[in-house]
Coordinates of N, CA and C in Angstrom, one line a residue:
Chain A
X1 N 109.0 112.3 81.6 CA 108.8 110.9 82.1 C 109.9 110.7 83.2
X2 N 109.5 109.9 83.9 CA 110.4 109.4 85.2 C 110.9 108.1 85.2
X3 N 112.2 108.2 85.7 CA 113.2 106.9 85.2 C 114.3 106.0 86.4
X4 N 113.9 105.3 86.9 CA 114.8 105.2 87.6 C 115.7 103.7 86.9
X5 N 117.4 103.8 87.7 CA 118.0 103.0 86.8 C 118.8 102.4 88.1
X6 N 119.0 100.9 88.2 CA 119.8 100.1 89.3 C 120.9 99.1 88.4
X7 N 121.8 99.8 88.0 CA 122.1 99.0 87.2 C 123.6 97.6 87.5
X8 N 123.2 97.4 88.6 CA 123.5 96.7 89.3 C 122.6 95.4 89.5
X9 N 123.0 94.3 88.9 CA 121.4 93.3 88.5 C 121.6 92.5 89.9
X10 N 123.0 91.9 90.3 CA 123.5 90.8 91.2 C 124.1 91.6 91.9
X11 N 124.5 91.1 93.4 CA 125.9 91.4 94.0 C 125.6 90.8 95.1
X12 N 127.1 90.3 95.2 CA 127.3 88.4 95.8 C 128.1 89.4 97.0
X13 N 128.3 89.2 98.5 CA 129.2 89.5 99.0 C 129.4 88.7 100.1
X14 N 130.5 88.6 100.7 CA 130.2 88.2 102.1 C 129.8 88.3 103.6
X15 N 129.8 87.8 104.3 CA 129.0 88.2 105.3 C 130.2 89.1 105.9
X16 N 129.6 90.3 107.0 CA 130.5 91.4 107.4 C 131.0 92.6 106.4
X17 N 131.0 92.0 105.3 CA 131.3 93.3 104.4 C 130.7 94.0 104.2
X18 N 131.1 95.4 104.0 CA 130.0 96.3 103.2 C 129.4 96.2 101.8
X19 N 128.6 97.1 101.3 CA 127.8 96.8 99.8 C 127.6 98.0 100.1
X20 N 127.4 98.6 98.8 CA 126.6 99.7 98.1 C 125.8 99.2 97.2
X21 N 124.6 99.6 97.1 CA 123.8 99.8 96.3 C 123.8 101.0 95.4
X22 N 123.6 101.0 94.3 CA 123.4 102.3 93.2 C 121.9 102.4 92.8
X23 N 121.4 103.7 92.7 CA 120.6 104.3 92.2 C 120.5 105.6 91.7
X24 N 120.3 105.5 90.2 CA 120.1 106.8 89.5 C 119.1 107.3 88.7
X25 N 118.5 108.7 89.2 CA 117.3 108.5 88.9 C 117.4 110.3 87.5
X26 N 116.0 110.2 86.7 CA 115.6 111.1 86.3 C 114.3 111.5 86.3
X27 N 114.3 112.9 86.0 CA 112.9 113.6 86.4 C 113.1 114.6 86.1
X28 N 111.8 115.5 85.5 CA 111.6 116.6 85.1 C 111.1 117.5 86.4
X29 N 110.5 116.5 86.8 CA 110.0 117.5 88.3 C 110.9 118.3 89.2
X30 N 110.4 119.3 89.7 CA 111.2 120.0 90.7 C 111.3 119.2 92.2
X31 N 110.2 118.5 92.6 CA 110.3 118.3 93.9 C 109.8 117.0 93.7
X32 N 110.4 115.9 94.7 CA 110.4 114.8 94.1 C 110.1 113.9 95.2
X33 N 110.0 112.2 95.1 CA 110.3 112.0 96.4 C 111.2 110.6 95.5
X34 N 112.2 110.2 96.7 CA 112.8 108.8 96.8 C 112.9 107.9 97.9
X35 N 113.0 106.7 97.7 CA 112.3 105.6 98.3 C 113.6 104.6 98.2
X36 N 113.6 103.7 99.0 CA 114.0 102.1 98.7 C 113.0 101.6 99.4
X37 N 112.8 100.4 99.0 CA 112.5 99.2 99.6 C 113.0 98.2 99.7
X38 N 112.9 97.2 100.5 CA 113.7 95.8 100.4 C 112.3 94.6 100.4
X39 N 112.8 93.6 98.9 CA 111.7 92.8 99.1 C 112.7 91.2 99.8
X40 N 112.4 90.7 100.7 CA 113.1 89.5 101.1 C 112.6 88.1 100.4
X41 N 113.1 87.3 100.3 CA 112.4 86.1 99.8 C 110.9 85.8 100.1
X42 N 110.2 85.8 101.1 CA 109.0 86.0 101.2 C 108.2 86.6 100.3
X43 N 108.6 87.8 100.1 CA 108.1 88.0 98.6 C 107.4 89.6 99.1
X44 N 107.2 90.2 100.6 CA 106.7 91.7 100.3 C 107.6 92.5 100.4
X45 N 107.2 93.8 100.2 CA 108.0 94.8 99.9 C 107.9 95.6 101.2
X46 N 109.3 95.9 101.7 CA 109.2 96.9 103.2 C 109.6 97.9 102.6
X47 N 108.9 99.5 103.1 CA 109.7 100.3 103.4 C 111.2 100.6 103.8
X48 N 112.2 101.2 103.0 CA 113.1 101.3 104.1 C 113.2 102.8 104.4
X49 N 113.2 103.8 103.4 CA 113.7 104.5 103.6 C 112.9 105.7 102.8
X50 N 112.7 107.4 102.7 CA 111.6 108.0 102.3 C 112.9 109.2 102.2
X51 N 112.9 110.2 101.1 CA 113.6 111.3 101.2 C 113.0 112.4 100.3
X52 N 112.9 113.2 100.4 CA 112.2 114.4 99.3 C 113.7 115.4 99.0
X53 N 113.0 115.7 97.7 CA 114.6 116.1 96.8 C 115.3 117.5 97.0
X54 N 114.8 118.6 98.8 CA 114.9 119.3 99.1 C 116.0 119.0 100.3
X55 N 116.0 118.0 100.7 CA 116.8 117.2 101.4 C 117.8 116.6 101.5
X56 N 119.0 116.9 100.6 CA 120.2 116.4 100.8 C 121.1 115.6 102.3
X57 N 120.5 115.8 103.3 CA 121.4 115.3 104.4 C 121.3 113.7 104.1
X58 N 122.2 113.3 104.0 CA 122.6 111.8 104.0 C 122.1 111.2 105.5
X59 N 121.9 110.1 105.4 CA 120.9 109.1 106.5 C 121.1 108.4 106.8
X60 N 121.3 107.7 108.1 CA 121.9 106.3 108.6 C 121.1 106.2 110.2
X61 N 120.8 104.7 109.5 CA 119.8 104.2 110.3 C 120.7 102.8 110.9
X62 N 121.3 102.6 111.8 CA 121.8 101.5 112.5 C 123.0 101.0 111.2
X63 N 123.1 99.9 110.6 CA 123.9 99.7 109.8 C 123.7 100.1 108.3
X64 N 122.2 100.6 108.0 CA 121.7 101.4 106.5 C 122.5 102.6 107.1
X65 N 123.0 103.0 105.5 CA 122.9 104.6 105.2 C 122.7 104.6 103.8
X66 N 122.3 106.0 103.8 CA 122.0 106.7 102.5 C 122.2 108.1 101.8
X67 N 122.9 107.7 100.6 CA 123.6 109.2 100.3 C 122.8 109.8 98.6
X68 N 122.5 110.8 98.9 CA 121.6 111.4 98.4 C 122.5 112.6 97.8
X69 N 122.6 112.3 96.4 CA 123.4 113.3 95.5 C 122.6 113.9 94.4
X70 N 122.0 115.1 95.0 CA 121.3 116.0 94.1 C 121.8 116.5 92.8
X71 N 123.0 116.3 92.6 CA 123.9 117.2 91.5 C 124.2 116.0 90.6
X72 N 123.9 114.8 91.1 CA 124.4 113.6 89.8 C 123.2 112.4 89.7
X73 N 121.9 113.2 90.0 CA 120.9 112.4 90.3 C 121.0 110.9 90.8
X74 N 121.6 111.1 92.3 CA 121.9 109.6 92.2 C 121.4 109.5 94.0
X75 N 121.3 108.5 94.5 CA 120.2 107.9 95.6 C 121.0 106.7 96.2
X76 N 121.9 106.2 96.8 CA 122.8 105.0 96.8 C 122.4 104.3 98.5
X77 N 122.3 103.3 98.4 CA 122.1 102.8 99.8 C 123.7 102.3 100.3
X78 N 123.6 102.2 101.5 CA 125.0 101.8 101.6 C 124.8 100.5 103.1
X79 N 125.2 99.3 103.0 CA 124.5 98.6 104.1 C 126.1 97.9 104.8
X80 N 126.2 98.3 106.1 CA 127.8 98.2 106.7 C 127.9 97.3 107.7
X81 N 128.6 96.0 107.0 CA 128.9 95.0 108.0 C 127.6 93.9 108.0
X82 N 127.3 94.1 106.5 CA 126.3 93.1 105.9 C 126.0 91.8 107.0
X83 N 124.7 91.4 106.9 CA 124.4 90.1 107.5 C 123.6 89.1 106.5
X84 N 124.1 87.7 106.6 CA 122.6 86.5 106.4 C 121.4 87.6 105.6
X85 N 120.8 88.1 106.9 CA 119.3 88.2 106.6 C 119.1 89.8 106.1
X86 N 120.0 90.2 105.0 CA 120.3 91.4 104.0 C 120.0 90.4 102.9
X87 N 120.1 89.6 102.5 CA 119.5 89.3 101.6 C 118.7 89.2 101.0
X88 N 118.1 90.0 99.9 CA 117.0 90.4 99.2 C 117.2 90.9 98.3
X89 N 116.1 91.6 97.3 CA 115.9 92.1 96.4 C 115.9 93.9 97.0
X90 N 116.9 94.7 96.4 CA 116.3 96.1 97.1 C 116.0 96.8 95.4
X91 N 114.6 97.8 95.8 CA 114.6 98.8 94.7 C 114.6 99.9 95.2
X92 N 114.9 100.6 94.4 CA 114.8 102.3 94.7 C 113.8 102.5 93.8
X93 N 113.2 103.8 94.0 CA 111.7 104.4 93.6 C 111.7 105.6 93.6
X94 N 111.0 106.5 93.0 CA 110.7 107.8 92.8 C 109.2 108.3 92.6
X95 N 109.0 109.0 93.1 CA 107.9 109.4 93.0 C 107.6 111.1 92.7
X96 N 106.4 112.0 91.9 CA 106.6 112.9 91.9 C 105.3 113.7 93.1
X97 N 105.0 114.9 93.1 CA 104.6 115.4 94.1 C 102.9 116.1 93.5
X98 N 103.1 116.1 92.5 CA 101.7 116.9 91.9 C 100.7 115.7 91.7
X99 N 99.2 116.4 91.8 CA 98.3 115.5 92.0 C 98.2 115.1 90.8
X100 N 97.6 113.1 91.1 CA 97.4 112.6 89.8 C 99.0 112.1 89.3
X101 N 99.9 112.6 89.6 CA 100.9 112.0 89.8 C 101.7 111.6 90.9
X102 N 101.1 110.4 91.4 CA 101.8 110.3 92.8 C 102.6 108.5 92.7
X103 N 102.2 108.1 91.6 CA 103.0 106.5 91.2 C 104.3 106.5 91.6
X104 N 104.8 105.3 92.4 CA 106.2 104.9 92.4 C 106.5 104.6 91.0
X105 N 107.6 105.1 90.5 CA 108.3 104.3 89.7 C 109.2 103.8 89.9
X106 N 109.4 102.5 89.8 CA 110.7 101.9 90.3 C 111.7 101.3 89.4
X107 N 113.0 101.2 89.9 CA 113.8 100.7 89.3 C 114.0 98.9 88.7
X108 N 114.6 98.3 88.5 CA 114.8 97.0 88.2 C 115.3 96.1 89.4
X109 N 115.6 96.7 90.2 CA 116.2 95.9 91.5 C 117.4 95.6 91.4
X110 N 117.9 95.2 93.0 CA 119.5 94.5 92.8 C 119.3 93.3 93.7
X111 N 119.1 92.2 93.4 CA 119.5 91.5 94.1 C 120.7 90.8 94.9
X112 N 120.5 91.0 95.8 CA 121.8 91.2 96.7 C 121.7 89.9 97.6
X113 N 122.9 89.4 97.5 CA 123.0 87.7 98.1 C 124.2 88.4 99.2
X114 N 124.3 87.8 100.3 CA 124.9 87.7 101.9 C 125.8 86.0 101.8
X115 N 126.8 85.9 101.5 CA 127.3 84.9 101.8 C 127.9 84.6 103.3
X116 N 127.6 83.2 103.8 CA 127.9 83.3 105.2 C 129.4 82.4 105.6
Chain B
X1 N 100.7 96.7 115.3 CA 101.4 97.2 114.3 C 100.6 97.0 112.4
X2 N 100.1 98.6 112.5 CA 99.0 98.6 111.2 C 99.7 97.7 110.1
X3 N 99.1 96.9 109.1 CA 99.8 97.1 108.1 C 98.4 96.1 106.9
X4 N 99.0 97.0 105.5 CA 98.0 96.3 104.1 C 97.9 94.7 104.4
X5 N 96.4 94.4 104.0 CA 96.6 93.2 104.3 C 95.8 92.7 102.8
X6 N 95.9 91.7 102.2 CA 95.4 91.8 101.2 C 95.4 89.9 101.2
X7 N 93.6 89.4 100.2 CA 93.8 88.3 99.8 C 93.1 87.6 98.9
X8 N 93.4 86.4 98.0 CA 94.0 85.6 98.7 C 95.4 85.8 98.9
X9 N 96.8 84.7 99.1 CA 97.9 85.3 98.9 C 98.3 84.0 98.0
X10 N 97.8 83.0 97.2 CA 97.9 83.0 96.1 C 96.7 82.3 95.6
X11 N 96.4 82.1 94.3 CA 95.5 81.9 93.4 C 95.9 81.3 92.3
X12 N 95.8 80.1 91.9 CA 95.5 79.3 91.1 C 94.9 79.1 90.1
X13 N 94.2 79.2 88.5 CA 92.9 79.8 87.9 C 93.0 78.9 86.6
X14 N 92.1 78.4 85.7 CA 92.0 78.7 84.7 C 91.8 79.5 83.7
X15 N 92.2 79.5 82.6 CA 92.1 80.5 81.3 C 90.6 80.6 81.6
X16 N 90.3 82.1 81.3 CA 89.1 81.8 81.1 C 87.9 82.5 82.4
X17 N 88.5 82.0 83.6 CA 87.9 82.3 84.8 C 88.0 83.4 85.3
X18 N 87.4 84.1 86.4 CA 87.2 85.4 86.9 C 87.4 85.2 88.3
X19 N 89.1 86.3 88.4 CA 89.5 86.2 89.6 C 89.5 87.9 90.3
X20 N 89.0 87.5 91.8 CA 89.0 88.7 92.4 C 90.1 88.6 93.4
X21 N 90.7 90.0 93.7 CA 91.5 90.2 94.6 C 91.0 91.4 95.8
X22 N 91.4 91.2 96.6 CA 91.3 92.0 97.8 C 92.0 92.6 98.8
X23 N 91.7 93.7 99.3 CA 92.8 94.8 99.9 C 92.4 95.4 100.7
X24 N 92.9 95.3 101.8 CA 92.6 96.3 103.1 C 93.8 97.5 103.2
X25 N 93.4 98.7 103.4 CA 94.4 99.3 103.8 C 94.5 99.5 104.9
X26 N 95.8 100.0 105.3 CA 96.0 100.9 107.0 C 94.7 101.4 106.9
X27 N 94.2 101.0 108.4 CA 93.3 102.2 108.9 C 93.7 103.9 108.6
X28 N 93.1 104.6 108.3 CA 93.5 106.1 108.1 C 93.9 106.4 107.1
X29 N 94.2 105.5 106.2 CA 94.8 106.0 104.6 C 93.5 106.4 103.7
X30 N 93.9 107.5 103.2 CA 92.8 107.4 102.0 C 92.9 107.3 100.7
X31 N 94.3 106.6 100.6 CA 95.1 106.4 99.3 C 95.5 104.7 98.4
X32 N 94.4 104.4 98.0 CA 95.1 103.3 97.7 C 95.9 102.4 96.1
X33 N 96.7 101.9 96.2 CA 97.3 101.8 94.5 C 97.4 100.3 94.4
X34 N 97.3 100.1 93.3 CA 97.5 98.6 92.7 C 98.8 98.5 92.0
X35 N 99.5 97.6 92.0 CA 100.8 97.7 91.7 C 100.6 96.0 90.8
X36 N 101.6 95.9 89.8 CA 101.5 94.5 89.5 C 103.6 94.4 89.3
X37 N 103.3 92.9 89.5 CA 104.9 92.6 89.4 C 105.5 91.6 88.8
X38 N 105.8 91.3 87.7 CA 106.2 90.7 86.3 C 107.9 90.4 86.1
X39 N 108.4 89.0 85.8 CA 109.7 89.7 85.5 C 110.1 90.3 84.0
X40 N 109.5 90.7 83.4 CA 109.6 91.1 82.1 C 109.2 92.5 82.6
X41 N 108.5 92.8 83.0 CA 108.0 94.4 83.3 C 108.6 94.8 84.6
X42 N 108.4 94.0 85.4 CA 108.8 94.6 87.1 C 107.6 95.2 87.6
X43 N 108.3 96.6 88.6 CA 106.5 96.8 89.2 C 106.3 98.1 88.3
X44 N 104.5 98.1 88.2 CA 104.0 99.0 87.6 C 102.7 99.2 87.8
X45 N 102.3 100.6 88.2 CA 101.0 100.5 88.2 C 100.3 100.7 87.7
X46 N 98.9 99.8 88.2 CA 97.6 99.7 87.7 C 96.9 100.5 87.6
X47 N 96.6 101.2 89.1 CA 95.5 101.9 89.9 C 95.8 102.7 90.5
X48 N 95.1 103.7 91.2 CA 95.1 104.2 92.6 C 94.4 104.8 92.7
X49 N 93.4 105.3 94.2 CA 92.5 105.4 94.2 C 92.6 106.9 95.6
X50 N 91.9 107.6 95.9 CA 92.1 108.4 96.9 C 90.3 108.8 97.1
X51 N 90.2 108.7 98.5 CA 88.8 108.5 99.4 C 87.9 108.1 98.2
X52 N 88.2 106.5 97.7 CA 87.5 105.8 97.1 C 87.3 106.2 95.5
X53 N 87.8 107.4 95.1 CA 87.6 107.8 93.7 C 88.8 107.4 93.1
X54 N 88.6 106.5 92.1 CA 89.6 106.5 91.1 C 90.5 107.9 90.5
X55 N 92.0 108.0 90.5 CA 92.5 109.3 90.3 C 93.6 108.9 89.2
X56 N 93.9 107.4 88.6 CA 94.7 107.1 87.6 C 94.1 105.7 87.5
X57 N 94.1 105.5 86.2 CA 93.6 104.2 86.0 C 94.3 103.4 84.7
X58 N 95.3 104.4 83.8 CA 95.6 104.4 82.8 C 96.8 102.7 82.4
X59 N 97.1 102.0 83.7 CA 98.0 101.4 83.2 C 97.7 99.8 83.7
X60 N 95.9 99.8 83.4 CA 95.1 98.9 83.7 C 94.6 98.3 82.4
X61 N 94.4 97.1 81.9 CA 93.6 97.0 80.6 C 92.2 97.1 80.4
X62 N 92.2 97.9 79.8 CA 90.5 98.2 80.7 C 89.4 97.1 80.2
X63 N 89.9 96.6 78.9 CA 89.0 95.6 78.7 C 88.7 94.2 79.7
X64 N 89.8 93.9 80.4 CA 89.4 92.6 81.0 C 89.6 93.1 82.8
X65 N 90.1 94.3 83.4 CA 90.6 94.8 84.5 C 89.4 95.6 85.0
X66 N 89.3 95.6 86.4 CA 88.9 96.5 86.8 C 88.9 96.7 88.3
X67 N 88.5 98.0 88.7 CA 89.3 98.1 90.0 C 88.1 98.7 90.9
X68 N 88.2 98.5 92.1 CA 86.8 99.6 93.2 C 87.2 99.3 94.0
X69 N 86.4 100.6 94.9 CA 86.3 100.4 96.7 C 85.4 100.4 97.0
X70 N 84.8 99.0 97.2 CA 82.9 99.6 97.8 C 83.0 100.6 98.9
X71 N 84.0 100.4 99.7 CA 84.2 101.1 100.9 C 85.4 101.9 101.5
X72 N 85.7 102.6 102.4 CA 86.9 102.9 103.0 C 88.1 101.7 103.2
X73 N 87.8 100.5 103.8 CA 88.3 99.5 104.0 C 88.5 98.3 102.9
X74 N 87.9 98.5 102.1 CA 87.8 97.6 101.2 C 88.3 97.9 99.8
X75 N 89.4 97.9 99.2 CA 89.5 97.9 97.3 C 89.7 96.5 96.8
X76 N 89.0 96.6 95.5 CA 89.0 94.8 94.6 C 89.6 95.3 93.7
X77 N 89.7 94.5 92.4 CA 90.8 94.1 91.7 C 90.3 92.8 91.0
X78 N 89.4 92.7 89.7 CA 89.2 92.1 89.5 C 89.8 91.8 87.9
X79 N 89.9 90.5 87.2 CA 90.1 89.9 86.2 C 89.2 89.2 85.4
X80 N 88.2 89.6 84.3 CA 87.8 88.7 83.7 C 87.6 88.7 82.2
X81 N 87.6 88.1 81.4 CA 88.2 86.7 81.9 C 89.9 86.6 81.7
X82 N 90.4 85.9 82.7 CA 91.7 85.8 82.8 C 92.7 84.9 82.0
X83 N 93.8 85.6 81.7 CA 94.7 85.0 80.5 C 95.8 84.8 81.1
X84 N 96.8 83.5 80.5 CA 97.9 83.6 80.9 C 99.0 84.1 81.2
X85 N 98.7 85.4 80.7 CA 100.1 86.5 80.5 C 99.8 87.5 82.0
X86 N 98.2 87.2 82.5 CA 97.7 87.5 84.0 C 99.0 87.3 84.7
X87 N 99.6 86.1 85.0 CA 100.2 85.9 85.6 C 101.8 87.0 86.5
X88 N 101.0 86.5 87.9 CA 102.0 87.9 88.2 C 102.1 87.7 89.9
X89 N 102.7 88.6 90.5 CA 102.0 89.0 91.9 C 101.7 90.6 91.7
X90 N 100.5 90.4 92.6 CA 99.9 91.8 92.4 C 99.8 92.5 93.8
X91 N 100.4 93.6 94.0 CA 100.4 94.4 95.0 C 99.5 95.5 95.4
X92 N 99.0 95.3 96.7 CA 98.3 96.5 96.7 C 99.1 97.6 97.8
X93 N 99.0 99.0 98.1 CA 99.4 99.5 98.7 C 98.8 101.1 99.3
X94 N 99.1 101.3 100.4 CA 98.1 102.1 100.6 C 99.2 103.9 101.8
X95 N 98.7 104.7 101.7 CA 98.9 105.8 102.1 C 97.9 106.8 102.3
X96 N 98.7 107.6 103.1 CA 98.0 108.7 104.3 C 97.7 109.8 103.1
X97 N 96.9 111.0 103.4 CA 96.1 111.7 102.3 C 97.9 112.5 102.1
X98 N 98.5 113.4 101.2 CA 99.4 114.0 100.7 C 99.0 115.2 101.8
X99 N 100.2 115.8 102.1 CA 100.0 116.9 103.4 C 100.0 116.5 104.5
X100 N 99.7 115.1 105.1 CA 99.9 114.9 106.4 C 101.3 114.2 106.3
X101 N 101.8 114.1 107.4 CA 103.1 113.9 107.6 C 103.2 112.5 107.5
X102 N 104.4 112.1 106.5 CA 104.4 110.8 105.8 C 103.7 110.2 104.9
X103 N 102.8 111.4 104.4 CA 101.8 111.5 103.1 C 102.3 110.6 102.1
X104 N 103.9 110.7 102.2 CA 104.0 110.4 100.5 C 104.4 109.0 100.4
X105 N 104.7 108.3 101.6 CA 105.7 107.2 101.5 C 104.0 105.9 101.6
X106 N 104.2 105.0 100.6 CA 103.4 103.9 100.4 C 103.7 102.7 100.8
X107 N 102.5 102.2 101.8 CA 102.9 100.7 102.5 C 102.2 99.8 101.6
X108 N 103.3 98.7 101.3 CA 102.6 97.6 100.7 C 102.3 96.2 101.6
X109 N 101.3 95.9 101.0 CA 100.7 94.6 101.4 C 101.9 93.4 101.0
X110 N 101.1 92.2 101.5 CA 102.2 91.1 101.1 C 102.3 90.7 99.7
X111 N 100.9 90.7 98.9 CA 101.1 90.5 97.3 C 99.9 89.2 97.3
X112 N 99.4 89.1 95.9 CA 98.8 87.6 96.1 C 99.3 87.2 94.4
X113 N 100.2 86.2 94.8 CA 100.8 85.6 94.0 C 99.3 84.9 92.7
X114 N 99.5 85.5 91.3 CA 98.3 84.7 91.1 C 99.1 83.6 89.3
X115 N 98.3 82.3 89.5 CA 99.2 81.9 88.2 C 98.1 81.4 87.2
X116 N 98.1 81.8 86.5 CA 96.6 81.3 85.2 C 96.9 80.3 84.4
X117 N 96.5 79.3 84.1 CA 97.2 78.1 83.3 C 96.0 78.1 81.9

């Protein structure tokens, strides 16, 4: 079975600061996929981010990054110099790669508040 | 700029009544999933479907749920008769066949908020 865990329910920060997000995942699978997404008050879910578990290079996309630790099953977003409109709900997700099993499973989310 | 489009985007119902939902995917996908979103459960899925065949169905109630694509463009999602524990937003989301590049990553729609009284 596949498990993901954010065990990070809140986190208040202020504006300009950094935040990390946590994510730790399990799986029996060999080859995997991980995900975040960010849902904003609006209420859908974006894409942010897509990695397969062959892939360790860590990823940074403008002020996102993401560190991807194969050895302690863990998936961490990292958002630098936070703004206002970071505010949302983010989840991490996992997915496996064999057919018939292709469901996100996702974690519980973090809600992440931007103080200004 | 493609994206799921899905409606209504919310719904209103009596106990009792029979509600449909609707989903367009990206053009080109031939992957589509039902997602439901609860704060007691979170997200979980329902469905998914690939070039219109059902390929999981297991986390759907089968007695009052049910799911199709008349067509490439089109998956439903229907409820009857609907109960108050319905209550949810329900996601649909869609993806390119597995093997093409960005196979694996799934776009969601905006959700249709639905509340059963």
């Amino acid at each position: 079975a596949q498990k993901v865990t954010q065990a990070q329910t809140e986190i208040s920060v202020v504006e300009k600061e950094d935040v990390t997000l946590d994510c730790v995942y399990e799986t029996r699978d060999t080859t995997y996929y991980l995900f975040w997404y960010k849902q904003p008050p609006s209420g859908e879910l974006v894409f942010l981010i897509r990695r397969n578990s062959f892939d360790e290079q860590n990823e940074i996309s403008g002020r996102y990054s993401w560190n991807f630790q194969k050895s302690t099953s863990s998936f961490n977003f990292t958002i630098t110099a936070s703004q206002v409109v970071d505010s949302a709900v983010y989840f991490c997700a996992l997915r496996g790669v064999l057919f018939g099993n292709e469901k996100l499973t996702f974690g519980t989310g973090t809600r992440l508040t931007i103080i200004p | 700029d493609a994206r799921v489009t899905q409606t209504p985007r919310h719904k209103v119902t009596e106990m009792g009544q029979e509600v449909t939902m609707r989903c367009q995917p990206i053009l080109g996908h031939n992957t589509v999933f039902w997602y439901r979103q609860t704060m007691m459960q979170g997200l979980e899925l329902l469905a998914y479907f690939r070039n219109r065949a059902p390929l999981d169905d297991s986390g759907m109630p089968k007695d009052r749920f049910s799911a199709e694509m008349p067509d490439a463009t089109l998956a439903t999602l229907k409820i009857q008769p609907s109960e108050p524990r319905d209550s949810a937003v329900y996601f649909c989301a869609s993806g390119k066949a597995p093997g093409l590049a960005g196979g694996e990553t799934q776009y969601f729609g905006p959700g249709t908020r639905l509340l059963v009284l």
